[in-house]
mmCIF file of C-alpha atoms in Angstrom:
data_model
loop_
_atom_site.group_PDB
_atom_site.id
_atom_site.type_symbol
_atom_site.label_atom_id
_atom_site.label_comp_id
_atom_site.label_asym_id
_atom_site.label_seq_id
_atom_site.Cartn_x
_atom_site.Cartn_y
_atom_site.Cartn_z
ATOM 1 C CA TRP A 1 -7.339 2.869 -17.884
ATOM 2 C CA PRO A 2 -9.722 2.637 -21.139
ATOM 3 C CA LEU A 3 -11.649 -0.694 -21.441
ATOM 4 C CA GLY A 4 -9.420 -3.036 -23.202
ATOM 5 C CA SER A 5 -6.133 -2.006 -22.499
ATOM 6 C CA GLN A 6 -3.683 -3.291 -19.929
ATOM 7 C CA PRO A 7 -3.873 -1.766 -16.732
ATOM 8 C CA LEU A 8 0.253 -1.562 -16.448
ATOM 9 C CA ASN A 9 0.257 1.158 -13.678
ATOM 10 C CA ALA A 10 -1.847 -0.878 -11.332
ATOM 11 C CA LEU A 11 -0.053 -4.042 -11.982
ATOM 12 C CA GLY A 12 3.205 -2.456 -11.435
ATOM 13 C CA ARG A 13 2.148 -1.051 -8.143
ATOM 14 C CA ALA A 14 0.716 -4.366 -7.111
ATOM 15 C CA GLY A 15 3.770 -6.308 -8.167
ATOM 16 C CA SER A 16 6.208 -3.800 -6.274
ATOM 17 C CA PHE A 17 4.167 -3.880 -3.229
ATOM 18 C CA ALA A 18 3.875 -7.682 -3.162
ATOM 19 C CA GLY A 19 7.657 -7.850 -3.739
ATOM 20 C CA TYR A 20 8.403 -5.452 -1.025
ATOM 21 C CA GLY A 21 6.059 -7.647 1.374
ATOM 22 C CA LEU A 22 7.833 -11.007 0.621
ATOM 23 C CA ALA A 23 11.311 -9.224 0.892
ATOM 24 C CA ARG A 24 10.278 -7.850 4.199
ATOM 25 C CA GLN A 25 8.810 -11.294 5.566
ATOM 26 C CA LYS A 26 11.957 -13.206 4.458
ATOM 27 C CA ILE A 27 14.664 -10.729 5.778
ATOM 28 C CA ALA A 28 14.223 -10.821 9.555
ATOM 29 C CA GLY A 29 14.363 -7.849 11.741
ATOM 30 C CA GLU A 30 12.459 -5.232 13.701
ATOM 31 C CA ALA A 31 10.295 -2.886 11.704
ATOM 32 C CA GLN A 32 12.148 0.231 12.832
ATOM 33 C CA THR A 33 15.570 -1.285 11.820
ATOM 34 C CA GLY A 34 14.136 -2.077 8.477
ATOM 35 C CA MET A 35 12.662 1.138 7.957
ATOM 36 C CA LEU A 36 16.109 2.889 8.877
ATOM 37 C CA VAL A 37 18.023 0.677 6.301
ATOM 38 C CA GLU A 38 15.243 1.052 3.541
ATOM 39 C CA THR A 39 15.270 4.896 4.224
ATOM 40 C CA LEU A 40 19.325 5.178 3.940
ATOM 41 C CA TRP A 41 19.433 2.921 0.927
ATOM 42 C CA LEU A 42 16.883 5.416 -0.815
ATOM 43 C CA LEU A 43 18.359 8.671 0.727
ATOM 44 C CA PRO A 44 20.895 9.068 -2.158
ATOM 45 C CA VAL A 45 18.099 8.584 -4.931
ATOM 46 C CA ALA A 46 15.944 11.082 -3.291
ATOM 47 C CA ALA A 47 18.641 13.674 -2.786
ATOM 48 C CA ILE A 48 19.571 13.299 -6.412
ATOM 49 C CA TYR A 49 15.890 13.811 -7.399
ATOM 50 C CA LEU A 50 15.284 16.891 -4.908
ATOM 51 C CA PHE A 51 18.794 18.666 -5.699
ATOM 52 C CA GLY A 52 19.336 17.797 -9.275
ATOM 53 C CA ILE A 53 15.729 16.931 -10.934
ATOM 54 C CA ALA A 54 12.741 18.638 -9.034
ATOM 55 C CA ASP A 55 12.281 22.024 -9.754
ATOM 56 C CA SER A 56 9.061 23.537 -8.108
ATOM 57 C CA ALA A 57 8.357 26.248 -5.700
ATOM 58 C CA THR A 58 7.850 23.796 -3.015
ATOM 59 C CA SER A 59 11.330 22.219 -3.428
ATOM 60 C CA HIS A 60 13.217 25.150 -2.153
ATOM 61 C CA MET A 61 12.222 24.914 1.715
ATOM 62 C CA GLY A 62 14.011 28.400 2.411
ATOM 63 C CA GLN A 63 11.632 30.136 0.131
ATOM 64 C CA ASN A 64 8.389 28.722 1.387
ATOM 65 C CA ALA A 65 6.045 29.906 4.311
ATOM 66 C CA LEU A 66 6.900 28.229 7.616
ATOM 67 C CA SER A 67 3.485 26.580 7.666
ATOM 68 C CA LEU A 68 4.001 24.763 4.416
ATOM 69 C CA ASN A 69 7.446 23.577 5.512
ATOM 70 C CA LEU A 70 5.515 22.142 8.709
ATOM 71 C CA LEU A 71 2.893 20.554 6.678
ATOM 72 C CA LEU A 72 5.841 18.946 4.454
ATOM 73 C CA MET A 73 7.514 17.652 7.533
ATOM 74 C CA ALA A 74 4.197 16.387 9.066
ATOM 75 C CA ALA A 75 3.580 14.542 5.857
ATOM 76 C CA GLY A 76 6.776 12.330 6.437
ATOM 77 C CA VAL A 77 5.436 11.328 9.976
ATOM 78 C CA VAL A 78 2.064 10.521 8.467
ATOM 79 C CA THR A 79 3.556 8.350 5.753
ATOM 80 C CA THR A 80 5.915 6.760 8.325
ATOM 81 C CA ILE A 81 3.622 5.355 10.804
ATOM 82 C CA PRO A 82 1.713 3.307 8.561
ATOM 83 C CA LEU A 83 4.742 1.948 6.830
ATOM 84 C CA LEU A 84 6.117 0.970 10.140
ATOM 85 C CA CYS A 85 2.722 -0.762 10.975
ATOM 86 C CA PHE A 86 2.968 -2.549 7.561
ATOM 87 C CA THR A 87 6.464 -3.733 8.125
ATOM 88 C CA GLY A 88 5.545 -4.884 11.521
ATOM 89 C CA ALA A 89 2.701 -6.782 10.051
ATOM 90 C CA ALA A 90 4.796 -8.008 7.272
ATOM 91 C CA THR A 91 6.869 -9.984 9.407
ATOM 92 C CA ARG A 92 4.182 -11.758 11.460
ATOM 93 C CA LEU A 93 1.242 -12.470 9.071
ATOM 94 C CA ARG A 94 1.138 -14.792 6.308
ATOM 95 C CA LEU A 95 1.467 -12.965 2.915
ATOM 96 C CA SER A 96 -2.056 -14.158 1.926
ATOM 97 C CA THR A 97 -3.525 -12.386 4.848
ATOM 98 C CA LEU A 98 -1.539 -9.547 4.309
ATOM 99 C CA GLY A 99 -2.677 -9.056 0.807
ATOM 100 C CA PHE A 100 -6.281 -9.504 2.093
ATOM 101 C CA PHE A 101 -5.983 -6.407 4.343
ATOM 102 C CA GLN A 102 -4.623 -4.200 1.244
ATOM 103 C CA TYR A 103 -8.206 -4.389 -0.184
ATOM 104 C CA ILE A 104 -9.538 -2.372 3.030
ATOM 105 C CA GLY A 105 -8.000 0.955 1.916
ATOM 106 C CA PRO A 106 -9.303 1.042 -1.495
ATOM 107 C CA THR A 107 -12.671 -0.325 -0.752
ATOM 108 C CA LEU A 108 -13.239 2.566 1.871
ATOM 109 C CA MET A 109 -11.932 5.116 -0.658
ATOM 110 C CA PHE A 110 -14.482 3.653 -3.252
ATOM 111 C CA LEU A 111 -17.399 3.755 -0.810
ATOM 112 C CA LEU A 112 -16.444 7.186 0.254
ATOM 113 C CA ALA A 113 -16.563 8.464 -3.172
ATOM 114 C CA VAL A 114 -19.779 6.836 -3.893
ATOM 115 C CA THR A 115 -21.346 7.866 -0.857
ATOM 116 C CA PHE A 116 -20.300 11.318 -0.182
ATOM 117 C CA TYR A 117 -18.786 12.803 -3.329
ATOM 118 C CA GLY A 118 -21.294 11.557 -5.736
ATOM 119 C CA GLU A 119 -18.964 9.262 -7.832
ATOM 120 C CA VAL A 120 -21.194 7.417 -10.289
ATOM 121 C CA PRO A 121 -19.250 4.166 -11.048
ATOM 122 C CA GLY A 122 -19.461 2.616 -14.584
ATOM 123 C CA ALA A 123 -20.608 -1.097 -15.107
ATOM 124 C CA ASP A 124 -16.985 -1.928 -15.808
ATOM 125 C CA LYS A 125 -15.838 -0.831 -12.154
ATOM 126 C CA MET A 126 -18.831 -2.463 -10.543
ATOM 127 C CA VAL A 127 -18.017 -5.700 -12.088
ATOM 128 C CA THR A 128 -14.361 -5.585 -11.431
ATOM 129 C CA PHE A 129 -15.498 -4.754 -7.670
ATOM 130 C CA ALA A 130 -17.829 -7.574 -7.214
ATOM 131 C CA PHE A 131 -15.047 -10.126 -8.871
ATOM 132 C CA ILE A 132 -12.638 -8.849 -6.261
ATOM 133 C CA TRP A 133 -14.813 -9.218 -3.328
ATOM 134 C CA VAL A 134 -16.181 -12.642 -4.617
ATOM 135 C CA ALA A 135 -12.875 -13.733 -4.650
ATOM 136 C CA LEU A 136 -12.112 -12.123 -1.331
ATOM 137 C CA ALA A 137 -15.118 -14.084 0.241
ATOM 138 C CA ILE A 138 -13.900 -17.431 -1.396
ATOM 139 C CA PHE A 139 -10.431 -16.904 0.473
ATOM 140 C CA VAL A 140 -12.124 -16.076 3.493
ATOM 141 C CA MET A 141 -14.290 -19.182 3.423
ATOM 142 C CA ASP A 142 -11.339 -21.394 2.393
ATOM 143 C CA ALA A 143 -9.302 -19.842 5.597
ATOM 144 C CA VAL A 144 -11.997 -20.456 7.864
ATOM 145 C CA TYR A 145 -12.633 -24.076 6.602
ATOM 146 C CA THR A 146 -8.966 -24.779 6.729
ATOM 147 C CA HIS A 147 -8.806 -23.421 10.246
ATOM 148 C CA ARG A 148 -11.802 -25.436 11.639
ATOM 149 C CA ARG A 149 -10.962 -28.812 9.779
ATOM 150 C CA PRO A 150 -9.420 -30.938 12.635
ATOM 151 C CA ARG A 151 -5.859 -31.735 11.667
ATOM 152 C CA MET A 152 -4.831 -35.223 10.767
ATOM 153 C CA LYS A 153 -1.765 -36.472 12.807
ATOM 154 C CA MET A 154 0.644 -37.977 10.694
#
């Protein structure tokens, strides 16, 4: 997004992911059961999109090569495994801890882009990156301090 504008896309994604994590933590249940319910709930929306709106060469599986169809099916499995892991973690971890782990993937992608693909981050991105990791360092130090502090009996 350009400097000075609101990052609505990023805020929307972060908000929806936080809401999803909160909902998964509040609704008790196994990861597989939750995934089944979520998939069945979204199935009609996906079917309407696939059969009514999407019109591309890859949306007609009967016309695709077998290798492409196998790759598309494998993409479902590759997507489902991390979702099951996240759902299992969302029910067991505090939301603040879960939120901390959400920074690992984007940080690794950033480091990969800079070190291997020659991405040249601008000053605005470096300042943002630094602010995020300073805040996370404060969070971790607070968690360590809180954990080590002897608990007072009431």
